């Protein structure tokens, strides 16, 4: 699986958009970008994933560059409850089976009032 | 929606004792993954099962074993516990057979194991 690079920490004001970057310059053509977050000692929570098109769901948006070497997770209106460690993970995609998640160090996002 | 269930949520054991952690996947999920997260560390993959067969193995100690049962629940058995086994243990489940782009792993709340 490709390695990812994320900022160690980021701050965001409540109500503002949080933009979390991730570099994955060695990503392969069949690898997806997944985002999870972990709120203090809770189980990691799935946020969103994508292959090459931008994706949006009720939690966030995922913007993947055209060359797929980097991506940005966008939380459009951050709340205090979004304070967590955010993990960007690259893995071979769906329907290939049995693909463990390899967690890096993630980005610690602090949302402040 | 039903989520992954793990039991117990907290467990305290003495060194050299044994422990059994249980995981009940989301209904109709056929794959179970186990992860270990030590204090201040990121989750690390231990082992996974699909249709009751081991599908992948990570850095799981030989003192640990796991299995998946016919109802798809899984148990992680840990023997000769050491102080360093104190950690959060997460189970995740996914579906390989529901079609489309849906083998996303969903995590349970974890079991916090403390070895004294």
Short mmCIF file of C-alpha atoms in Angstrom, two decimals:
data_model
loop_
_atom_site.label_atom_id
_atom_site.label_comp_id
_atom_site.label_asym_id
_atom_site.label_seq_id
_atom_site.Cartn_x
_atom_site.Cartn_y
_atom_site.Cartn_z
CA UNK A 1 0.00 0.00 0.00
CA UNK A 2 1.15 3.52 -0.78
CA UNK A 3 2.38 5.70 2.03
CA UNK A 4 0.63 8.91 2.94
CA UNK A 5 1.88 12.16 4.43
CA UNK A 6 -0.32 14.39 6.54
CA UNK A 7 0.30 17.45 8.72
CA UNK A 8 0.74 16.50 12.34
CA UNK A 9 -1.84 18.98 13.57
CA UNK A 10 -4.24 21.65 12.39
CA UNK A 11 -6.52 24.18 14.02
CA UNK A 12 -9.90 25.35 12.83
CA UNK A 13 -12.46 27.80 14.16
CA UNK A 14 -15.91 26.47 14.85
CA UNK A 15 -18.25 27.05 11.92
CA UNK A 16 -15.45 27.42 9.42
CA UNK A 17 -14.41 24.87 6.82
CA UNK A 18 -11.63 22.49 7.80
CA UNK A 19 -9.41 21.45 4.90
CA UNK A 20 -7.18 18.49 5.69
CA UNK A 21 -4.51 17.70 3.09
CA UNK A 22 -2.92 14.35 2.33
CA UNK A 23 -0.07 13.49 0.00
CA UNK A 24 0.06 10.04 -1.58
CA UNK A 25 2.50 10.50 -4.44
CA UNK A 26 3.15 6.76 -4.92
CA UNK A 27 -0.50 5.78 -5.21
CA UNK A 28 -1.24 3.07 -7.76
CA UNK A 29 -4.01 3.11 -10.30
CA UNK A 30 -6.18 0.65 -8.42
CA UNK A 31 -5.74 2.21 -5.00
CA UNK A 32 -8.46 4.21 -3.30
CA UNK A 33 -8.08 7.04 -0.83
CA UNK A 34 -9.97 6.43 2.42
CA UNK A 35 -10.48 8.81 5.30
CA UNK A 36 -11.22 7.79 8.86
CA UNK A 37 -11.24 9.74 12.07
CA UNK A 38 -10.77 8.75 15.67
CA UNK A 39 -12.30 10.76 18.46
CA UNK A 40 -10.34 10.19 21.64
CA UNK A 41 -10.01 6.42 22.17
CA UNK A 42 -13.23 5.65 20.30
CA UNK A 43 -13.27 3.26 17.37
CA UNK A 44 -12.10 4.79 14.09
CA UNK A 45 -15.03 6.21 12.17
CA UNK A 46 -15.30 5.90 8.41
CA UNK A 47 -15.78 9.25 6.69
CA UNK A 48 -15.46 8.91 2.95
CA UNK A 49 -13.43 7.33 0.17
CA UNK A 50 -12.73 7.88 -3.51
CA UNK A 51 -10.74 6.69 -6.50
CA UNK A 52 -10.33 9.66 -8.82
CA UNK A 53 -13.55 11.64 -8.80
CA UNK A 54 -14.46 14.08 -6.10
CA UNK A 55 -16.89 12.63 -3.59
CA UNK A 56 -19.35 14.14 -1.15
CA UNK A 57 -21.50 12.65 1.57
CA UNK A 58 -23.31 13.93 4.62
CA UNK A 59 -20.10 14.17 6.60
CA UNK A 60 -17.53 15.60 4.23
CA UNK A 61 -16.21 16.18 0.74
CA UNK A 62 -13.14 14.56 -0.77
CA UNK A 63 -11.19 16.38 -3.45
CA UNK A 64 -8.62 14.30 -5.33
CA UNK A 65 -6.16 15.98 -7.67
CA UNK A 66 -6.15 14.97 -11.31
CA UNK A 67 -2.80 13.18 -10.96
CA UNK A 68 -4.16 11.49 -7.81
CA UNK A 69 -0.98 12.29 -5.89
CA UNK A 70 -2.79 14.27 -3.24
CA UNK A 71 -6.23 14.84 -1.80
CA UNK A 72 -8.08 17.11 0.60
CA UNK A 73 -10.80 16.23 3.05
CA UNK A 74 -13.19 19.10 3.61
CA UNK A 75 -15.45 19.43 6.63
CA UNK A 76 -17.64 22.31 5.44
CA UNK A 77 -18.75 23.64 8.83
CA UNK A 78 -16.54 22.29 11.58
CA UNK A 79 -18.01 21.82 15.04
CA UNK A 80 -16.35 21.11 18.36
CA UNK A 81 -17.35 17.47 17.95
CA UNK A 82 -15.12 17.26 14.86
CA UNK A 83 -12.03 17.49 17.05
CA UNK A 84 -10.27 14.19 16.33
CA UNK A 85 -7.32 12.53 14.64
CA UNK A 86 -7.98 12.22 10.92
CA UNK A 87 -6.34 9.39 9.01
CA UNK A 88 -5.79 9.36 5.25
CA UNK A 89 -5.28 5.76 4.11
CA UNK A 90 -4.53 4.43 0.66
CA UNK A 91 -5.51 0.87 -0.09
CA UNK A 92 -6.47 -1.39 -2.92
CA UNK A 93 -10.09 -0.76 -3.46
CA UNK A 94 -13.40 -2.39 -2.98
CA UNK A 95 -14.21 -5.92 -4.06
CA UNK A 96 -10.60 -7.04 -3.94
CA UNK A 97 -11.11 -8.28 -0.42
CA UNK A 98 -9.19 -8.58 2.79
CA UNK A 99 -7.41 -5.29 2.58
CA UNK A 100 -6.18 -4.29 5.98
CA UNK A 101 -6.03 -0.62 6.85
CA UNK A 102 -2.53 0.74 7.45
CA UNK A 103 -2.83 3.73 9.75
CA UNK A 104 -0.20 6.46 9.61
CA UNK A 105 0.16 9.13 12.25
CA UNK A 106 -2.79 11.18 10.98
CA UNK A 107 -3.66 14.84 11.52
CA UNK A 108 -4.84 15.98 14.90
CA UNK A 109 -7.57 18.53 14.20
CA UNK A 110 -8.53 20.88 16.98
CA UNK A 111 -11.74 22.84 16.49
CA UNK A 112 -11.98 25.83 18.79
CA UNK A 113 -14.93 28.09 19.70
CA UNK B 1 -28.30 1.22 11.95
CA UNK B 2 -26.71 -1.70 13.71
CA UNK B 3 -23.01 -1.34 14.42
CA UNK B 4 -20.15 -3.60 15.36
CA UNK B 5 -20.48 -4.87 18.92
CA UNK B 6 -17.48 -5.71 21.07
CA UNK B 7 -17.42 -7.27 24.49
CA UNK B 8 -16.31 -6.73 27.08
CA UNK B 9 -15.68 -3.02 26.82
CA UNK B 10 -13.15 -3.09 29.63
CA UNK B 11 -11.05 -5.96 30.91
CA UNK B 12 -8.43 -6.10 33.64
CA UNK B 13 -6.12 -9.11 33.85
CA UNK B 14 -2.97 -10.11 35.67
CA UNK B 15 0.26 -11.04 33.91
CA UNK B 16 0.29 -14.58 32.55
CA UNK B 17 -3.49 -14.79 32.56
CA UNK B 18 -5.64 -15.36 29.48
CA UNK B 19 -8.28 -13.13 27.92
CA UNK B 20 -10.97 -13.58 25.31
CA UNK B 21 -12.34 -10.65 23.35
CA UNK B 22 -15.49 -10.98 21.30
CA UNK B 23 -16.66 -9.18 18.19
CA UNK B 24 -20.10 -9.25 16.59
CA UNK B 25 -20.02 -7.79 13.08
CA UNK B 26 -22.67 -5.69 11.43
CA UNK B 27 -25.48 -7.98 10.17
CA UNK B 28 -24.69 -9.51 6.76
CA UNK B 29 -21.01 -8.58 7.02
CA UNK B 30 -18.79 -11.57 6.34
CA UNK B 31 -15.30 -10.24 7.09
CA UNK B 32 -13.83 -9.35 10.45
CA UNK B 33 -10.58 -7.51 11.19
CA UNK B 34 -8.78 -7.08 14.50
CA UNK B 35 -6.59 -4.09 15.32
CA UNK B 36 -4.49 -3.22 18.37
CA UNK B 37 -3.84 0.33 19.53
CA UNK B 38 -1.25 0.82 22.24
CA UNK B 39 -1.13 3.98 24.37
CA UNK B 40 -0.29 6.98 22.21
CA UNK B 41 0.01 4.82 19.11
CA UNK B 42 -1.99 4.38 15.94
CA UNK B 43 -4.08 1.25 15.32
CA UNK B 44 -2.11 -1.72 14.02
CA UNK B 45 -3.63 -4.61 12.10
CA UNK B 46 -3.52 -8.02 13.77
CA UNK B 47 -5.56 -10.50 11.78
CA UNK B 48 -8.65 -10.89 9.60
CA UNK B 49 -11.17 -13.55 8.71
CA UNK B 50 -13.51 -14.12 5.79
CA UNK B 51 -16.11 -16.84 5.84
CA UNK B 52 -14.47 -18.42 8.89
CA UNK B 53 -11.08 -18.65 7.21
CA UNK B 54 -8.07 -16.52 8.09
CA UNK B 55 -7.63 -14.07 5.23
CA UNK B 56 -4.65 -11.99 6.35
CA UNK B 57 -2.25 -11.79 9.22
CA UNK B 58 -0.29 -8.88 10.62
CA UNK B 59 2.10 -8.61 13.54
CA UNK B 60 0.03 -10.76 15.86
CA UNK B 61 2.00 -12.46 18.65
CA UNK B 62 2.06 -16.25 18.68
CA UNK B 63 0.38 -16.04 22.11
CA UNK B 64 -2.70 -14.68 20.38
CA UNK B 65 -5.13 -16.66 18.30
CA UNK B 66 -8.44 -15.85 16.74
CA UNK B 67 -11.27 -17.47 14.90
CA UNK B 68 -14.52 -16.64 13.17
CA UNK B 69 -17.61 -18.69 13.84
CA UNK B 70 -20.51 -19.78 11.65
CA UNK B 71 -22.58 -16.79 12.75
CA UNK B 72 -19.64 -14.58 11.66
CA UNK B 73 -18.77 -13.39 15.14
CA UNK B 74 -15.11 -13.55 16.02
CA UNK B 75 -13.07 -14.11 19.17
CA UNK B 76 -9.53 -13.03 19.89
CA UNK B 77 -7.84 -15.28 22.45
CA UNK B 78 -4.83 -13.94 24.26
CA UNK B 79 -2.68 -16.12 26.51
CA UNK B 80 0.30 -15.52 28.80
CA UNK B 81 -0.62 -11.88 28.96
CA UNK B 82 2.20 -9.37 29.26
CA UNK B 83 2.19 -5.78 30.47
CA UNK B 84 2.78 -4.68 26.87
CA UNK B 85 -0.50 -6.21 25.79
CA UNK B 86 -2.34 -3.39 27.54
CA UNK B 87 -4.08 -1.61 24.69
CA UNK B 88 -7.32 -0.90 22.93
CA UNK B 89 -8.44 -3.73 20.72
CA UNK B 90 -10.75 -2.82 17.87
CA UNK B 91 -12.75 -5.07 15.67
CA UNK B 92 -13.97 -3.95 12.27
CA UNK B 93 -16.31 -5.64 9.84
CA UNK B 94 -17.00 -5.38 6.14
CA UNK B 95 -18.87 -7.16 3.40
CA UNK B 96 -17.09 -8.77 0.45
CA UNK B 97 -20.21 -10.00 -1.23
CA UNK B 98 -22.74 -7.19 -1.16
CA UNK B 99 -21.53 -5.86 -4.49
CA UNK B 100 -20.63 -2.38 -5.65
CA UNK B 101 -18.02 -0.44 -3.82
CA UNK B 102 -18.85 -1.62 -0.36
CA UNK B 103 -16.02 -3.36 1.43
CA UNK B 104 -15.50 -0.39 3.68
CA UNK B 105 -14.49 -1.39 7.19
CA UNK B 106 -16.65 -0.22 10.08
CA UNK B 107 -15.18 -0.26 13.54
CA UNK B 108 -16.58 -1.24 16.89
CA UNK B 109 -16.10 0.78 20.09
CA UNK B 110 -13.16 -1.33 21.20
CA UNK B 111 -12.15 -3.32 24.26
CA UNK B 112 -9.73 -1.69 26.64
CA UNK B 113 -7.44 -4.37 28.05
CA UNK B 114 -5.33 -3.55 31.08
CA UNK B 115 -2.71 -6.05 32.19
CA UNK B 116 -1.42 -5.57 35.73
#
